Short mmCIF file of C-alpha atoms and ligand atoms in Angstrom, two decimals:
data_model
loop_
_atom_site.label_atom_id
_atom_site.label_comp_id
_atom_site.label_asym_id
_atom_site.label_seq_id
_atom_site.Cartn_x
_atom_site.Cartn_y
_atom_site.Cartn_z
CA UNK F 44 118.68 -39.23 -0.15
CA UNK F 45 118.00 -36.99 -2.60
CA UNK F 46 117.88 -32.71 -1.90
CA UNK F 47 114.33 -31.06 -1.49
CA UNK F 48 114.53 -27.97 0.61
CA UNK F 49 117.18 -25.37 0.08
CA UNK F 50 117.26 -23.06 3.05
CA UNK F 51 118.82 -19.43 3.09
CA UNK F 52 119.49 -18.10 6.31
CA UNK F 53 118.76 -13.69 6.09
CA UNK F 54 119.25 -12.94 9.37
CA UNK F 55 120.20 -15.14 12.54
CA UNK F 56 120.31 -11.88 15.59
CA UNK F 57 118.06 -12.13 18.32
CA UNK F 58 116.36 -7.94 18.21
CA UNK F 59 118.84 -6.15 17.25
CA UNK F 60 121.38 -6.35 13.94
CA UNK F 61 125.31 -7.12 14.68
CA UNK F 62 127.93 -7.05 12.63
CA UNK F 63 127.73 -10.41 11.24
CA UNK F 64 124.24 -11.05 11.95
CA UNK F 65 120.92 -9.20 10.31
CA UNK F 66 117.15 -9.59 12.46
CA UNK F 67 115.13 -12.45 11.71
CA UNK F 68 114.44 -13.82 8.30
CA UNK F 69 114.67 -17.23 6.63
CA UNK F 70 114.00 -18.05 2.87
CA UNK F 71 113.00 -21.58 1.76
CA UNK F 72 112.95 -23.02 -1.14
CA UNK F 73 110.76 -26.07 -2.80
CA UNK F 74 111.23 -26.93 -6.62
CA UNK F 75 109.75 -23.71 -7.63
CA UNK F 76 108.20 -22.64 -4.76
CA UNK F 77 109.87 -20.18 -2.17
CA UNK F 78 109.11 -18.87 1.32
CA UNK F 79 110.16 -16.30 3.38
CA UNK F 80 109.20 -16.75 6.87
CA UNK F 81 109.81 -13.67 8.92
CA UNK F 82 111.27 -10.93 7.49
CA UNK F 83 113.13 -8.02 9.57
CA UNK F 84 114.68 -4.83 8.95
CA UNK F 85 116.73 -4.85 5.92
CA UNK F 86 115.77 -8.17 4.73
CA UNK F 87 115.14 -7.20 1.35
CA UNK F 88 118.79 -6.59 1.00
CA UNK F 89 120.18 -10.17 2.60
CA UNK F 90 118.19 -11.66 0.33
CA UNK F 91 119.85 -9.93 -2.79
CA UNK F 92 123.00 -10.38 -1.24
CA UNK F 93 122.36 -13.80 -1.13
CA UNK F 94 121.80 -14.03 -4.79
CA UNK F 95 118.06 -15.11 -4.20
CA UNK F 96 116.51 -12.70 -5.53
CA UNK F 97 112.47 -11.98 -5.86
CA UNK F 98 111.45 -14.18 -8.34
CA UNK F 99 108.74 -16.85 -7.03
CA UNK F 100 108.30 -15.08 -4.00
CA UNK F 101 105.11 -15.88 -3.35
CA UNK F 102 104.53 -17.00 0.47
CA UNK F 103 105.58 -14.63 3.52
CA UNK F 104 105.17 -16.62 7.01
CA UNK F 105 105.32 -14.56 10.13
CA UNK F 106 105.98 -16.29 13.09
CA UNK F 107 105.05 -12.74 15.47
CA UNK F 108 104.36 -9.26 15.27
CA UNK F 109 107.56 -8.27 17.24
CA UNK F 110 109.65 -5.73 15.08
CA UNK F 111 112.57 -7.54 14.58
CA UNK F 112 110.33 -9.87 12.49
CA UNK F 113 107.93 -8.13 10.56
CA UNK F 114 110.01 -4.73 10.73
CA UNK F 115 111.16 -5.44 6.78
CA UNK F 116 107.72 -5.98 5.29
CA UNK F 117 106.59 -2.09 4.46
CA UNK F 118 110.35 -1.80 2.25
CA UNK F 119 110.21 -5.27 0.59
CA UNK F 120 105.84 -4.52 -0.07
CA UNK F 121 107.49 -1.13 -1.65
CA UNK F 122 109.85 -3.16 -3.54
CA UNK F 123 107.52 -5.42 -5.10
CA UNK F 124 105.66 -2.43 -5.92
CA UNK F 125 108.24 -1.10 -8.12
CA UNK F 126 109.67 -4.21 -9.66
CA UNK F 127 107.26 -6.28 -9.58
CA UNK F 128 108.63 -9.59 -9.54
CA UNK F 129 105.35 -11.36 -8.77
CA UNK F 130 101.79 -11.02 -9.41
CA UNK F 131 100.38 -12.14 -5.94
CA UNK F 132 101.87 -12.06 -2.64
CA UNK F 133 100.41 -14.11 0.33
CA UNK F 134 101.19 -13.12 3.81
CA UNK F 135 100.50 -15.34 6.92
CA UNK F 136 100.29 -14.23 10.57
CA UNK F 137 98.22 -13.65 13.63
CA UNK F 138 95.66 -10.93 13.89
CA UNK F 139 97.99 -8.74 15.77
CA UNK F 140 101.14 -9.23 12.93
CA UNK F 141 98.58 -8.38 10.08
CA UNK F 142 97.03 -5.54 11.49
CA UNK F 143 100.77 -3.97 11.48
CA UNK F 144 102.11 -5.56 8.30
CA UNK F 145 98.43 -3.76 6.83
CA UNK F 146 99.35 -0.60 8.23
CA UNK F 147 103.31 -0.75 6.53
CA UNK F 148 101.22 -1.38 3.23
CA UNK F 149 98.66 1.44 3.34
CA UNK F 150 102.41 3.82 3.30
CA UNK F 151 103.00 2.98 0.16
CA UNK F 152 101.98 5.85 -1.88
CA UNK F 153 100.57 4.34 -5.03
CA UNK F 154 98.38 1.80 -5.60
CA UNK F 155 99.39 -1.61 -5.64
CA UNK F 156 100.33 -3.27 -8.73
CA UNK F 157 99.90 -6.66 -7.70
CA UNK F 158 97.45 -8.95 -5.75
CA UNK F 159 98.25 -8.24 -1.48
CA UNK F 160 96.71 -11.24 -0.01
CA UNK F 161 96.02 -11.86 3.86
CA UNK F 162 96.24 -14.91 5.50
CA UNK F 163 95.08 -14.90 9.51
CA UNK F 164 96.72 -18.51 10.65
CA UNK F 165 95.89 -20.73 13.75
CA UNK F 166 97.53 -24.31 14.24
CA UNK F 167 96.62 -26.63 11.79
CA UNK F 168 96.93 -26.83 7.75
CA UNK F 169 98.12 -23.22 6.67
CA UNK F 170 98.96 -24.24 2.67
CA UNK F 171 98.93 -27.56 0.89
CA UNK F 172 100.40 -28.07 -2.97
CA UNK F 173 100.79 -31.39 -4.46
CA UNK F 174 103.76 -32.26 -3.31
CA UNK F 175 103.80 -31.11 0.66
CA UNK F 176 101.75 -29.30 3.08
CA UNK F 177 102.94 -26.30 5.77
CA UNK F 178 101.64 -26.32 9.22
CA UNK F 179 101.70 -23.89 12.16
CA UNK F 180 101.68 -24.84 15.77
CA UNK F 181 101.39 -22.60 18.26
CA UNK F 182 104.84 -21.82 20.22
CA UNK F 183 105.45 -19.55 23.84
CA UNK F 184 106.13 -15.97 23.63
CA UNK F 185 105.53 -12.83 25.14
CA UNK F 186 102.72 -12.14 22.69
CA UNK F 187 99.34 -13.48 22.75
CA UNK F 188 99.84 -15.91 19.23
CA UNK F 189 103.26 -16.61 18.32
CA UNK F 190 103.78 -19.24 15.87
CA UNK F 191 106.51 -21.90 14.07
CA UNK F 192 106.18 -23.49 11.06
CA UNK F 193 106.55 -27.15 9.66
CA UNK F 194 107.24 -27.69 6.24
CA UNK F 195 105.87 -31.73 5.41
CA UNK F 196 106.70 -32.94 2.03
CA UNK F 197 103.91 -35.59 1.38
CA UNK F 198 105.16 -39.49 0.89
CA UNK F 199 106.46 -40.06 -2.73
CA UNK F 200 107.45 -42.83 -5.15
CA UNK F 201 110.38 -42.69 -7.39
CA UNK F 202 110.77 -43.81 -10.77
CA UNK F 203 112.41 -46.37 -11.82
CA UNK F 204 113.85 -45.67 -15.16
CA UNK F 205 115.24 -49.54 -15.04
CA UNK F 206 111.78 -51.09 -14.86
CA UNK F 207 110.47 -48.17 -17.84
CA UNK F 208 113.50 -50.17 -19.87
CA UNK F 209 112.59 -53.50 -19.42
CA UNK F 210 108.89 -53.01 -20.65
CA UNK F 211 110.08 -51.16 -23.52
CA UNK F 212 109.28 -47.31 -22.69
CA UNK F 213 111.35 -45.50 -24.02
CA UNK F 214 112.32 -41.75 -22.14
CA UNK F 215 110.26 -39.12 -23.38
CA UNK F 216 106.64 -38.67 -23.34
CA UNK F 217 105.68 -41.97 -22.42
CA UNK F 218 107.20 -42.03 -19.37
CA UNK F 219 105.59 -38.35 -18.55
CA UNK F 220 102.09 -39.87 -19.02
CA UNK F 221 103.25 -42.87 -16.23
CA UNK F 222 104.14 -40.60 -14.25
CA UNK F 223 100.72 -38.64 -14.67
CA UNK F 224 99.00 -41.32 -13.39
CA UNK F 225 97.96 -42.94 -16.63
CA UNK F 226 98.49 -46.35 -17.81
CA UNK F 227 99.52 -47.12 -21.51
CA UNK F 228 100.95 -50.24 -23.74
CA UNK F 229 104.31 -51.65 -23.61
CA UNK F 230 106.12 -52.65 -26.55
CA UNK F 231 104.87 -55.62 -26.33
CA UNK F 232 101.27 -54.68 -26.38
CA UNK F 233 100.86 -55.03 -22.57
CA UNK F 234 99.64 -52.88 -20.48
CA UNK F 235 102.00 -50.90 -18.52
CA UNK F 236 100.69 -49.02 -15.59
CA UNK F 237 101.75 -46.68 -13.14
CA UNK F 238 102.95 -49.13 -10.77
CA UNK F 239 105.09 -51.23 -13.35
CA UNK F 240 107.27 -48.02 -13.04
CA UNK F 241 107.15 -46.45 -9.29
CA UNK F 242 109.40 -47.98 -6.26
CA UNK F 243 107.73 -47.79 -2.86
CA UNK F 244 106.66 -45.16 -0.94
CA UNK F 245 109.24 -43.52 0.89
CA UNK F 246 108.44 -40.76 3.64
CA UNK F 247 108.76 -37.00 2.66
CA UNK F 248 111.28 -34.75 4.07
CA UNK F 249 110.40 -32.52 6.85
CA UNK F 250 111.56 -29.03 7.99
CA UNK F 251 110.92 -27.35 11.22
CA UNK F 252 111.31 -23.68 11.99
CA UNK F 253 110.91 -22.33 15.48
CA UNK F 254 110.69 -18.93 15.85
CA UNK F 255 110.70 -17.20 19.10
CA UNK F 256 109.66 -19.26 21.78
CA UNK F 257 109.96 -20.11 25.59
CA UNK F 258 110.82 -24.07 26.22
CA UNK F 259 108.07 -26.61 26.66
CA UNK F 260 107.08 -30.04 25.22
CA UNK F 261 104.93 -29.16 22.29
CA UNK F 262 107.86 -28.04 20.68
CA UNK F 263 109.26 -31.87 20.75
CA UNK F 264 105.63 -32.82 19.53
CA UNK F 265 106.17 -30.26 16.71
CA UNK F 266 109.74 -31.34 15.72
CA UNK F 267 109.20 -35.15 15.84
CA UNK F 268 111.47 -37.08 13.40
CA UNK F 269 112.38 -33.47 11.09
CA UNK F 270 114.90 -34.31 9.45
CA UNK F 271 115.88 -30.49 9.82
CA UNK F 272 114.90 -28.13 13.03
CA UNK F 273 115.75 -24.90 12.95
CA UNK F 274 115.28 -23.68 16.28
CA UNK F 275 115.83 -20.01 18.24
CA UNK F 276 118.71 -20.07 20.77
CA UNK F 277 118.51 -17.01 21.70
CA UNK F 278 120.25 -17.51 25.44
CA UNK F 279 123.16 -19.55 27.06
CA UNK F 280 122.15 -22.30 29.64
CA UNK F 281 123.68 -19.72 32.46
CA UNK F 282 121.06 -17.20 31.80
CA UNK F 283 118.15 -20.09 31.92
CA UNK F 284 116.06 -17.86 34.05
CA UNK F 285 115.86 -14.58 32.20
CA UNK F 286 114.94 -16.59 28.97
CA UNK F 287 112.03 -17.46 30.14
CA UNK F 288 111.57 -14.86 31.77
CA UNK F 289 111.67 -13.16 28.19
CA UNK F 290 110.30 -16.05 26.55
CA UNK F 291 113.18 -17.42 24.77
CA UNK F 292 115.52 -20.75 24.49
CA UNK F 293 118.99 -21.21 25.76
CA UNK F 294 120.98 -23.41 23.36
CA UNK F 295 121.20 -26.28 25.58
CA UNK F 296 116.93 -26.36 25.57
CA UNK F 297 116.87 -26.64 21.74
CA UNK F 298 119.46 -29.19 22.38
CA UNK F 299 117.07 -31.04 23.89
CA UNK F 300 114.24 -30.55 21.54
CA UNK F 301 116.79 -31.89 19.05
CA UNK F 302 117.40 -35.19 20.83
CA UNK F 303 114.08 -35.47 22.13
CA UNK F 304 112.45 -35.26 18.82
CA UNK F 305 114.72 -37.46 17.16
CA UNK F 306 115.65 -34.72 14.73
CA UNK F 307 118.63 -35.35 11.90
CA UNK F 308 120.65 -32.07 12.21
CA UNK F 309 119.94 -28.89 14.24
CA UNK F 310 120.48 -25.13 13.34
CA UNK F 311 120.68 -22.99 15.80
CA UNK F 312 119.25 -19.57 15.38
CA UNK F 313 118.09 -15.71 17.07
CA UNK F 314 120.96 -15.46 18.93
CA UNK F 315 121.19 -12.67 21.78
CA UNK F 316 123.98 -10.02 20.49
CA UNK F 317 125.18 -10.32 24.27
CA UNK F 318 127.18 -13.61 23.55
CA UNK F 319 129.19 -11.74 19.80
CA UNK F 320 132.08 -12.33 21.25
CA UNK F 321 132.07 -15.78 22.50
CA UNK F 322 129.40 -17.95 19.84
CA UNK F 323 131.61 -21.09 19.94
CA UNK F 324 129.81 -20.88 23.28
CA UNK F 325 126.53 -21.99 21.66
CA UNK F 326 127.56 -24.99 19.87
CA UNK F 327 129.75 -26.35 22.63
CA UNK F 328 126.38 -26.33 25.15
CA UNK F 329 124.48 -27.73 22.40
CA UNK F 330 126.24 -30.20 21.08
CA UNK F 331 127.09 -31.92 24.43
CA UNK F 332 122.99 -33.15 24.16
CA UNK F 333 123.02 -32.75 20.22
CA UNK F 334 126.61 -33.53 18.72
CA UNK F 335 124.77 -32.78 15.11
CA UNK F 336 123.95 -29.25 16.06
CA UNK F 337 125.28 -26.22 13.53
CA UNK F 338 124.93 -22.25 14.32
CA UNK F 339 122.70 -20.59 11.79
CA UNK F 340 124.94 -17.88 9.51
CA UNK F 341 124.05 -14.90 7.88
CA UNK F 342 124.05 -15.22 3.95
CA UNK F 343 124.64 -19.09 4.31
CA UNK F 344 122.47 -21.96 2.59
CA UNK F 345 122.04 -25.49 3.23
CA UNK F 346 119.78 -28.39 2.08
CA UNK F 347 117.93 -30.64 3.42
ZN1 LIG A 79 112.79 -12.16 17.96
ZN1 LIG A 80 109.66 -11.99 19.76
#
């Protein structure tokens, strides 16, 4: 199967920064459409380290108003203020996560040069293009709305250049107009439509991000069949207690979510700064329930 999400992961620490790992903060990419969903201290930097930078950043989704996910939002609004790599900026969130985000604008002493645009989500349909749809659903945290995020790519047909050959259409802007939607004549006279051309529907890809979150079913609900879930870990099965106490996943829960959801490959992310010396810890619990279960990396990228 062919590539459609590239995935850049900013910063994989549970509330504080380590060594190796920055606060939250995830980019994704679509064709030409990118995402950054959460985005804490010093995020601006990962993602020029990364060699991302700013262009077609468009979409900011915050999954909570804690600070070690919205704490990079007042430098990177600053940034975009100077270099403006965009004209319009959208940023998602709960009332609570907007309401600070606003106030990290309103420091920035000049006016804004481009378009600031609020986006107060519940669950349900957050943004639809042509070609997929993003979702929130609510997840469990110590805050009144916390929120992760599915990213649906909508059901698509594939051309089939073989088919184009045999009716006579030759590549170019023939095949452009097909693949519009319209129909036109073969070289035979015929007429050649749309259908003549596309293969069947095949599914679209899905991605699933959980941000911070306490275990509990809807998150198997939300995951079903993704054939990526990124999910917090933030705890090891032997402190089971004080996660949810906190409101956080060990890495043998998201395990779990994995399998139960019937998930492809799992990433696990948000890791407490308590286990930095022994993270091999994290994949060993979670791969005894998950065997296809990676640990989210600082700087690293992967596709789905
Ligand atoms: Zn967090
Ligand atoms: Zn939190």
């Amino acid at each position: 199967m062919s590539t459609t999400f590239g995935i850049t992961f900013l910063g994989t620490s549970a509330a504080v920064p380590t060594v190796k790992r920055n606060v939250s903060a995830t980019l994704v990419t679509y064709r030409d459409l990118k995402w950054l969903i959460d985005c804490g201290e010093g995020t601006q930097r990962q993602i020029t380290r990364a060699g991302n930078g700013f262009k077609n950043l468009t979409h900011v989704f915050l999954s909570h108003e804690h600070l070690d996910h919205i704490l990079g939002m007042g430098g990177l609004l600053a940034t975009f203020n100077m270099l403006q790599p965009v004209k319009r900026l959208a940023v998602y969130g709960n009332p609570a996560t907007l309401g600070r985000v606003r106030q990290m604008a309103g420091f920035i002493g000049r006016s804004l040069q481009y378009d600031l645009q609020w986006h107060e989500i519940s669950e349900g349909l957050i943004y639809t293009h042509r070609q997929l749809d993003c979702y929130a659903f609510a997840t469990k945290h110590r805050v009144k709305r916390s929120y992760g995020f599915v990213f649906q790519e909508k059901p698509r047909r594939r051309f089939q250049p073989e088919a184009a050959e045999r009716l006579g259409i030759p590549p170019g802007p023939e095949r452009r107009r097909l693949l519009a939607g319209e129909s036109l004549r073969g070289a035979n006279g015929q007429i050649v439509r749309p259908d003549d051309v596309l293969g069947p529907e095949e599914p679209g890809k899905k991605l699933v991000y959980v941000s911070d979150s306490m275990y509990f079913d809807g998150l198997t609900e939300a995951a079903a069949g993704a054939h990526c879930l990124i999910s917090e870990a933030t705890f090891l099965q032997a402190d089971a207690e004080l996660a949810a106490e906190v409101g956080h996943m060990t890495a043998a829960q998201a395990a779990s979510v994995a399998r139960d959801a019937g998930v492809e490959v799992l990433y696990l992310n948000h890791l407490s700064q308590r286990y930095a010396q022994a993270e091999h810890l994290f994949l060993e619990e979670a791969r005894r329930i998950f065997p296809n279960t990676h640990l989210a990396n600082d700087l690293e990228s992967i596709t789905v």
